GROMACS .gro file of C-alpha atoms in nm:
model
  249
    1LEU     CA    1   4.613   1.538  -2.734
    2SER     CA    2   4.962   1.477  -2.561
    3PHE     CA    3   5.153   1.129  -2.595
    4ARG     CA    4   5.123   1.048  -2.264
    5GLU     CA    5   4.743   1.088  -2.258
    6PHE     CA    6   4.718   0.869  -2.561
    7CYS     CA    7   4.903   0.621  -2.399
    8LEU     CA    8   4.674   0.624  -2.086
    9ILE     CA    9   4.397   0.693  -2.290
   10THR     CA   10   4.526   0.338  -2.498
   11ILE     CA   11   4.608   0.133  -2.138
   12ILE     CA   12   4.217   0.192  -2.043
   13TYR     CA   13   4.092   0.100  -2.358
   14LEU     CA   14   4.274  -0.256  -2.419
   15LYS     CA   15   4.198  -0.299  -2.037
   16LYS     CA   16   3.827  -0.248  -2.031
   17SER     CA   17   3.842  -0.491  -2.382
   18ARG     CA   18   4.023  -0.742  -2.181
   19ASP     CA   19   3.734  -0.711  -1.897
   20LEU     CA   20   3.471  -0.790  -2.096
   21THR     CA   21   3.653  -1.056  -2.306
   22MET     CA   22   3.720  -1.252  -1.953
   23ILE     CA   23   3.345  -1.189  -1.851
   24ARG     CA   24   3.164  -1.262  -2.186
   25PRO     CA   25   3.187  -1.672  -2.166
   26HIS     CA   26   3.075  -1.618  -1.763
   27THR     CA   27   2.780  -1.420  -1.858
   28LYS     CA   28   2.640  -1.603  -2.166
   29LEU     CA   29   2.267  -1.689  -2.061
   30ARG     CA   30   2.261  -2.029  -2.002
   31GLU     CA   31   1.974  -2.306  -2.191
   32VAL     CA   32   1.737  -2.389  -1.925
   33ARG     CA   33   1.635  -2.744  -2.009
   34SER     CA   34   1.379  -2.982  -1.874
   35MET     CA   35   1.436  -3.342  -1.959
   36THR     CA   36   1.103  -3.429  -1.792
   37ILE     CA   37   0.906  -3.714  -1.793
   38ALA     CA   38   0.548  -3.591  -1.766
   39ILE     CA   39   0.251  -3.870  -1.832
   40GLY     CA   40  -0.107  -3.728  -1.942
   41PHE     CA   41  -0.465  -3.978  -1.886
   42SER     CA   42  -0.742  -3.931  -2.047
   43CYS     CA   43  -0.977  -4.076  -1.813
   44GLN     CA   44  -1.355  -4.215  -1.766
   45ASP     CA   45  -1.375  -3.854  -1.525
   46GLY     CA   46  -1.160  -3.658  -1.589
   47ILE     CA   47  -0.791  -3.563  -1.700
   48VAL     CA   48  -0.470  -3.656  -1.475
   49LEU     CA   49  -0.101  -3.483  -1.531
   50CYS     CA   50   0.220  -3.651  -1.381
   51ALA     CA   51   0.536  -3.532  -1.375
   52ASP     CA   52   0.903  -3.475  -1.141
   53ARG     CA   53   1.015  -3.146  -1.084
   54GLN     CA   54   1.357  -3.177  -1.150
   55VAL     CA   55   1.483  -2.842  -1.377
   56THR     CA   56   1.841  -2.815  -1.536
   57PHE     CA   57   2.052  -2.561  -1.578
   58GLU     CA   58   2.271  -2.704  -1.896
   59GLY     CA   59   2.586  -2.800  -1.817
   60TYR     CA   60   2.575  -2.590  -1.513
   61HIS     CA   61   2.338  -2.740  -1.187
   62LYS     CA   62   2.008  -2.828  -1.160
   63TYR     CA   63   1.678  -2.723  -0.936
   64SER     CA   64   1.309  -2.795  -0.827
   65GLU     CA   65   1.066  -2.668  -0.986
   66SER     CA   66   0.657  -2.719  -1.070
   67LYS     CA   67   0.628  -2.792  -1.479
   68ILE     CA   68   0.231  -2.829  -1.406
   69TYR     CA   69   0.100  -2.502  -1.495
   70CYS     CA   70  -0.232  -2.351  -1.497
   71ILE     CA   71  -0.476  -2.134  -1.640
   72THR     CA   72  -0.797  -2.118  -1.409
   73VAL     CA   73  -1.088  -1.874  -1.544
   74ILE     CA   74  -1.373  -1.900  -1.228
   75GLU     CA   75  -1.646  -1.768  -1.429
   76GLY     CA   76  -1.661  -1.989  -1.693
   77HIS     CA   77  -1.518  -2.310  -1.450
   78ARG     CA   78  -1.283  -2.358  -1.711
   79THR     CA   79  -0.925  -2.470  -1.684
   80ILE     CA   80  -0.672  -2.523  -1.869
   81LEU     CA   81  -0.345  -2.724  -1.743
   82PHE     CA   82   0.006  -2.810  -1.897
   83SER     CA   83   0.336  -2.963  -1.852
   84TYR     CA   84   0.613  -2.981  -2.074
   85SER     CA   85   0.953  -3.103  -2.157
   86GLY     CA   86   1.269  -2.890  -2.307
   87ASP     CA   87   1.275  -2.552  -2.297
   88LEU     CA   88   1.165  -2.378  -2.032
   89ALA     CA   89   1.145  -2.040  -2.146
   90THR     CA   90   0.906  -2.187  -2.454
   91MET     CA   91   0.685  -2.308  -2.175
   92LYS     CA   92   0.642  -1.997  -2.017
   93ALA     CA   93   0.567  -1.831  -2.321
   94VAL     CA   94   0.261  -2.041  -2.436
   95HIS     CA   95   0.108  -2.031  -2.055
   96ASP     CA   96   0.127  -1.661  -2.038
   97LYS     CA   97   0.034  -1.609  -2.359
   98MET     CA   98  -0.273  -1.796  -2.370
   99ALA     CA   99  -0.358  -1.668  -2.001
  100ARG     CA  100  -0.399  -1.319  -2.201
  101GLU     CA  101  -0.607  -1.471  -2.352
  102ASN     CA  102  -0.809  -1.693  -2.176
  103GLU     CA  103  -1.138  -1.565  -2.261
  104HIS     CA  104  -1.144  -1.711  -2.644
  105LEU     CA  105  -0.999  -2.094  -2.526
  106ASP     CA  106  -1.344  -2.196  -2.432
  107SER     CA  107  -1.345  -2.549  -2.623
  108PRO     CA  108  -1.053  -2.821  -2.699
  109GLU     CA  109  -1.089  -2.668  -3.069
  110SER     CA  110  -0.990  -2.329  -2.972
  111ILE     CA  111  -0.720  -2.438  -2.788
  112GLN     CA  112  -0.570  -2.655  -3.019
  113SER     CA  113  -0.585  -2.356  -3.269
  114ALA     CA  114  -0.400  -2.111  -3.008
  115ILE     CA  115  -0.122  -2.356  -2.940
  116GLU     CA  116  -0.039  -2.449  -3.280
  117LYS     CA  117  -0.077  -2.017  -3.422
  118LEU     CA  118   0.190  -1.975  -3.119
  119LEU     CA  119   0.413  -2.223  -3.232
  120SER     CA  120   0.458  -2.143  -3.606
  121GLU     CA  121   0.577  -1.759  -3.475
  122MET     CA  122   0.897  -1.952  -3.307
  123PRO     CA  123   1.181  -2.068  -3.468
  124GLN     CA  124   1.223  -2.496  -3.575
  125GLU     CA  125   1.510  -2.558  -3.325
  126VAL     CA  126   1.347  -2.385  -3.032
  127VAL     CA  127   0.946  -2.577  -3.158
  128ASP     CA  128   1.123  -2.999  -3.182
  129GLY     CA  129   1.302  -2.898  -2.856
  130THR     CA  130   0.996  -2.863  -2.644
  131SER     CA  131   0.695  -3.098  -2.599
  132ILE     CA  132   0.376  -3.043  -2.416
  133LEU     CA  133   0.095  -3.240  -2.280
  134CYS     CA  134  -0.225  -2.965  -2.260
  135ALA     CA  135  -0.511  -3.066  -2.043
  136PHE     CA  136  -0.872  -2.872  -2.097
  137SER     CA  137  -1.210  -2.911  -1.933
  138ALA     CA  138  -1.481  -2.675  -1.899
  139ARG     CA  139  -1.804  -2.727  -1.739
  140GLY     CA  140  -2.077  -2.917  -1.986
  141ALA     CA  141  -1.798  -3.011  -2.220
  142ARG     CA  142  -1.578  -3.321  -2.222
  143PRO     CA  143  -1.212  -3.326  -2.041
  144CYS     CA  144  -0.931  -3.296  -2.322
  145LEU     CA  145  -0.612  -3.416  -2.347
  146LEU     CA  146  -0.392  -3.264  -2.623
  147LYS     CA  147   0.031  -3.276  -2.716
  148THR     CA  148   0.207  -3.082  -2.891
  149CYS     CA  149   0.474  -3.314  -3.229
  150GLY     CA  150   0.697  -3.019  -3.396
  151TYR     CA  151   0.409  -2.770  -3.525
  152ILE     CA  152   0.081  -2.948  -3.524
  153VAL     CA  153  -0.133  -3.044  -3.203
  154HIS     CA  154  -0.323  -3.364  -3.183
  155PRO     CA  155  -0.569  -3.502  -2.898
  156VAL     CA  156  -0.423  -3.751  -2.693
  157SER     CA  157  -0.707  -4.112  -2.572
  158GLY     CA  158  -0.606  -4.299  -2.314
  159CYS     CA  159  -0.222  -4.232  -2.196
  160ASP     CA  160   0.093  -4.061  -2.354
  161PHE     CA  161   0.386  -3.924  -2.270
  162VAL     CA  162   0.663  -3.619  -2.308
  163GLY     CA  163   1.087  -3.595  -2.222
  164GLY     CA  164   1.270  -3.890  -2.086
  165GLY     CA  165   0.938  -4.065  -2.001
  166ASP     CA  166   0.847  -4.100  -2.334
  167SER     CA  167   1.069  -4.413  -2.360
  168SER     CA  168   1.071  -4.795  -2.371
  169VAL     CA  169   1.096  -4.823  -2.013
  170VAL     CA  170   0.740  -4.584  -1.961
  171ARG     CA  171   0.576  -4.729  -2.264
  172TYR     CA  172   0.642  -5.080  -2.120
  173LEU     CA  173   0.496  -4.996  -1.761
  174ALA     CA  174   0.197  -4.818  -1.913
  175ASP     CA  175   0.090  -5.129  -2.146
  176THR     CA  176   0.159  -5.348  -1.853
  177LEU     CA  177  -0.036  -5.163  -1.566
  178ILE     CA  178  -0.314  -4.981  -1.756
  179THR     CA  179  -0.661  -5.131  -1.889
  180TYR     CA  180  -0.906  -4.898  -2.030
  181PRO     CA  181  -1.094  -4.722  -1.967
  182ILE     CA  182  -0.942  -4.569  -1.679
  183SER     CA  183  -1.069  -4.353  -1.375
  184ILE     CA  184  -0.903  -4.086  -1.212
  185ASN     CA  185  -0.783  -4.256  -0.846
  186ARG     CA  186  -0.569  -4.578  -1.100
  187ALA     CA  187  -0.459  -4.301  -1.271
  188ILE     CA  188  -0.320  -4.124  -1.059
  189LEU     CA  189  -0.139  -4.452  -0.896
  190ALA     CA  190  -0.051  -4.564  -1.218
  191GLY     CA  191   0.151  -4.212  -1.279
  192THR     CA  192   0.297  -4.213  -0.982
  193TYR     CA  193   0.470  -4.546  -0.994
  194MET     CA  194   0.585  -4.434  -1.356
  195VAL     CA  195   0.687  -4.127  -1.292
  196GLU     CA  196   0.938  -4.304  -1.010
  197GLN     CA  197   1.035  -4.526  -1.205
  198ALA     CA  198   1.183  -4.270  -1.459
  199LYS     CA  199   1.334  -4.094  -1.187
  200GLU     CA  200   1.503  -4.349  -1.091
  201TYR     CA  201   1.627  -4.476  -1.393
  202ILE     CA  202   1.619  -4.211  -1.674
  203ASP     CA  203   1.892  -3.980  -1.621
  204GLY     CA  204   1.773  -3.565  -1.610
  205CYS     CA  205   1.429  -3.674  -1.434
  206GLY     CA  206   1.449  -3.608  -1.051
  207GLY     CA  207   1.275  -3.453  -0.743
  208ASP     CA  208   0.946  -3.497  -0.620
  209THR     CA  209   0.641  -3.614  -0.841
  210ASP     CA  210   0.359  -3.342  -0.882
  211ILE     CA  211   0.037  -3.490  -1.006
  212CYS     CA  212  -0.293  -3.243  -1.094
  213THR     CA  213  -0.648  -3.416  -1.161
  214LEU     CA  214  -0.913  -3.227  -1.357
  215SER     CA  215  -1.269  -3.311  -1.297
  216ASP     CA  216  -1.564  -3.251  -1.611
  217ASP     CA  217  -1.725  -2.971  -1.443
  218GLY     CA  218  -1.403  -2.767  -1.520
  219SER     CA  219  -1.197  -2.816  -1.156
  220TYR     CA  220  -0.866  -2.925  -1.099
  221ALA     CA  221  -0.736  -3.054  -0.774
  222HIS     CA  222  -0.391  -3.242  -0.613
  223PRO     CA  223  -0.454  -3.600  -0.456
  224SER     CA  224  -0.569  -3.599  -0.143
  225PRO     CA  225  -0.402  -3.662   0.173
  226GLU     CA  226  -0.570  -4.004   0.195
  227MET     CA  227  -0.502  -4.040  -0.125
  228GLU     CA  228  -0.186  -4.042  -0.153
  229LYS     CA  229  -0.123  -4.195   0.118
  230HIS     CA  230  -0.368  -4.472  -0.041
  231THR     CA  231  -0.123  -4.431  -0.345
  232THR     CA  232   0.214  -4.532  -0.118
  233GLU     CA  233   0.033  -4.806   0.031
  234CYS     CA  234  -0.039  -4.943  -0.293
  235LEU     CA  235   0.327  -4.916  -0.441
  236ASP     CA  236   0.508  -5.063  -0.147
  237ASN     CA  237   0.241  -5.353  -0.152
  238LEU     CA  238   0.337  -5.364  -0.569
  239ARG     CA  239   0.730  -5.443  -0.489
  240LEU     CA  240   0.678  -5.662  -0.261
  241LEU     CA  241   0.456  -5.888  -0.475
  242VAL     CA  242   0.745  -5.798  -0.784
  243LYS     CA  243   1.023  -5.928  -0.571
  244GLU     CA  244   0.795  -6.216  -0.424
  245TYR     CA  245   0.727  -6.283  -0.731
  246VAL     CA  246   1.098  -6.293  -0.831
  247SER     CA  247   1.229  -6.467  -0.583
  248SER     CA  248   0.992  -6.777  -0.647
  249TRP     CA  249   1.139  -6.861  -0.998
   0.00000   0.00000   0.00000
């Protein structure tokens, strides 16, 4: 190896090292997080999940994506819905794993156990940074709403929240707007208003609003166009009533 060849090899090596050093900060994977408002209602006639659609690459950019995931087993008339706040990859891992093993998920207890088992295999910081709402319904069984709290999964009665929506703003609205027992239609109306207010006043919440309903026969649906129109009209009337009430003081 001549001195000239040695110098050429050294220059090439140093150039590649410099290029890799320059590239590395820009190719580092960015954490994809969702500072969601997600609300779940356990109703007389089923379950309602509401969520915004804004997803954020931390410190980079944001985009729109549904935060409600679904697993449907047609033969067993069973449906599982998820919504979440926190790490997108964690939510997708839970959804994909449970979708592959859905034949064993035939009761609230089996779903609760499956989620807790999946969470137990994840690092503490990942679990602490992600909260999940899970709704289950099957023909012949009462619909059930579950929520994760760290490694623990517990049933929800009434209404509960995850993410930026789990704040004093949304809890005040829930206490003001909701009386129990509540129907699916009333939950759609209340949930839509609460999500709209969170998107207006809570940083990180935004985009369109997704709503899914889960009936006691295991089927799920989105609100009909008629229901969406009725909800819009009700919310417009509510805003007018609030303004009139405040201006009358």
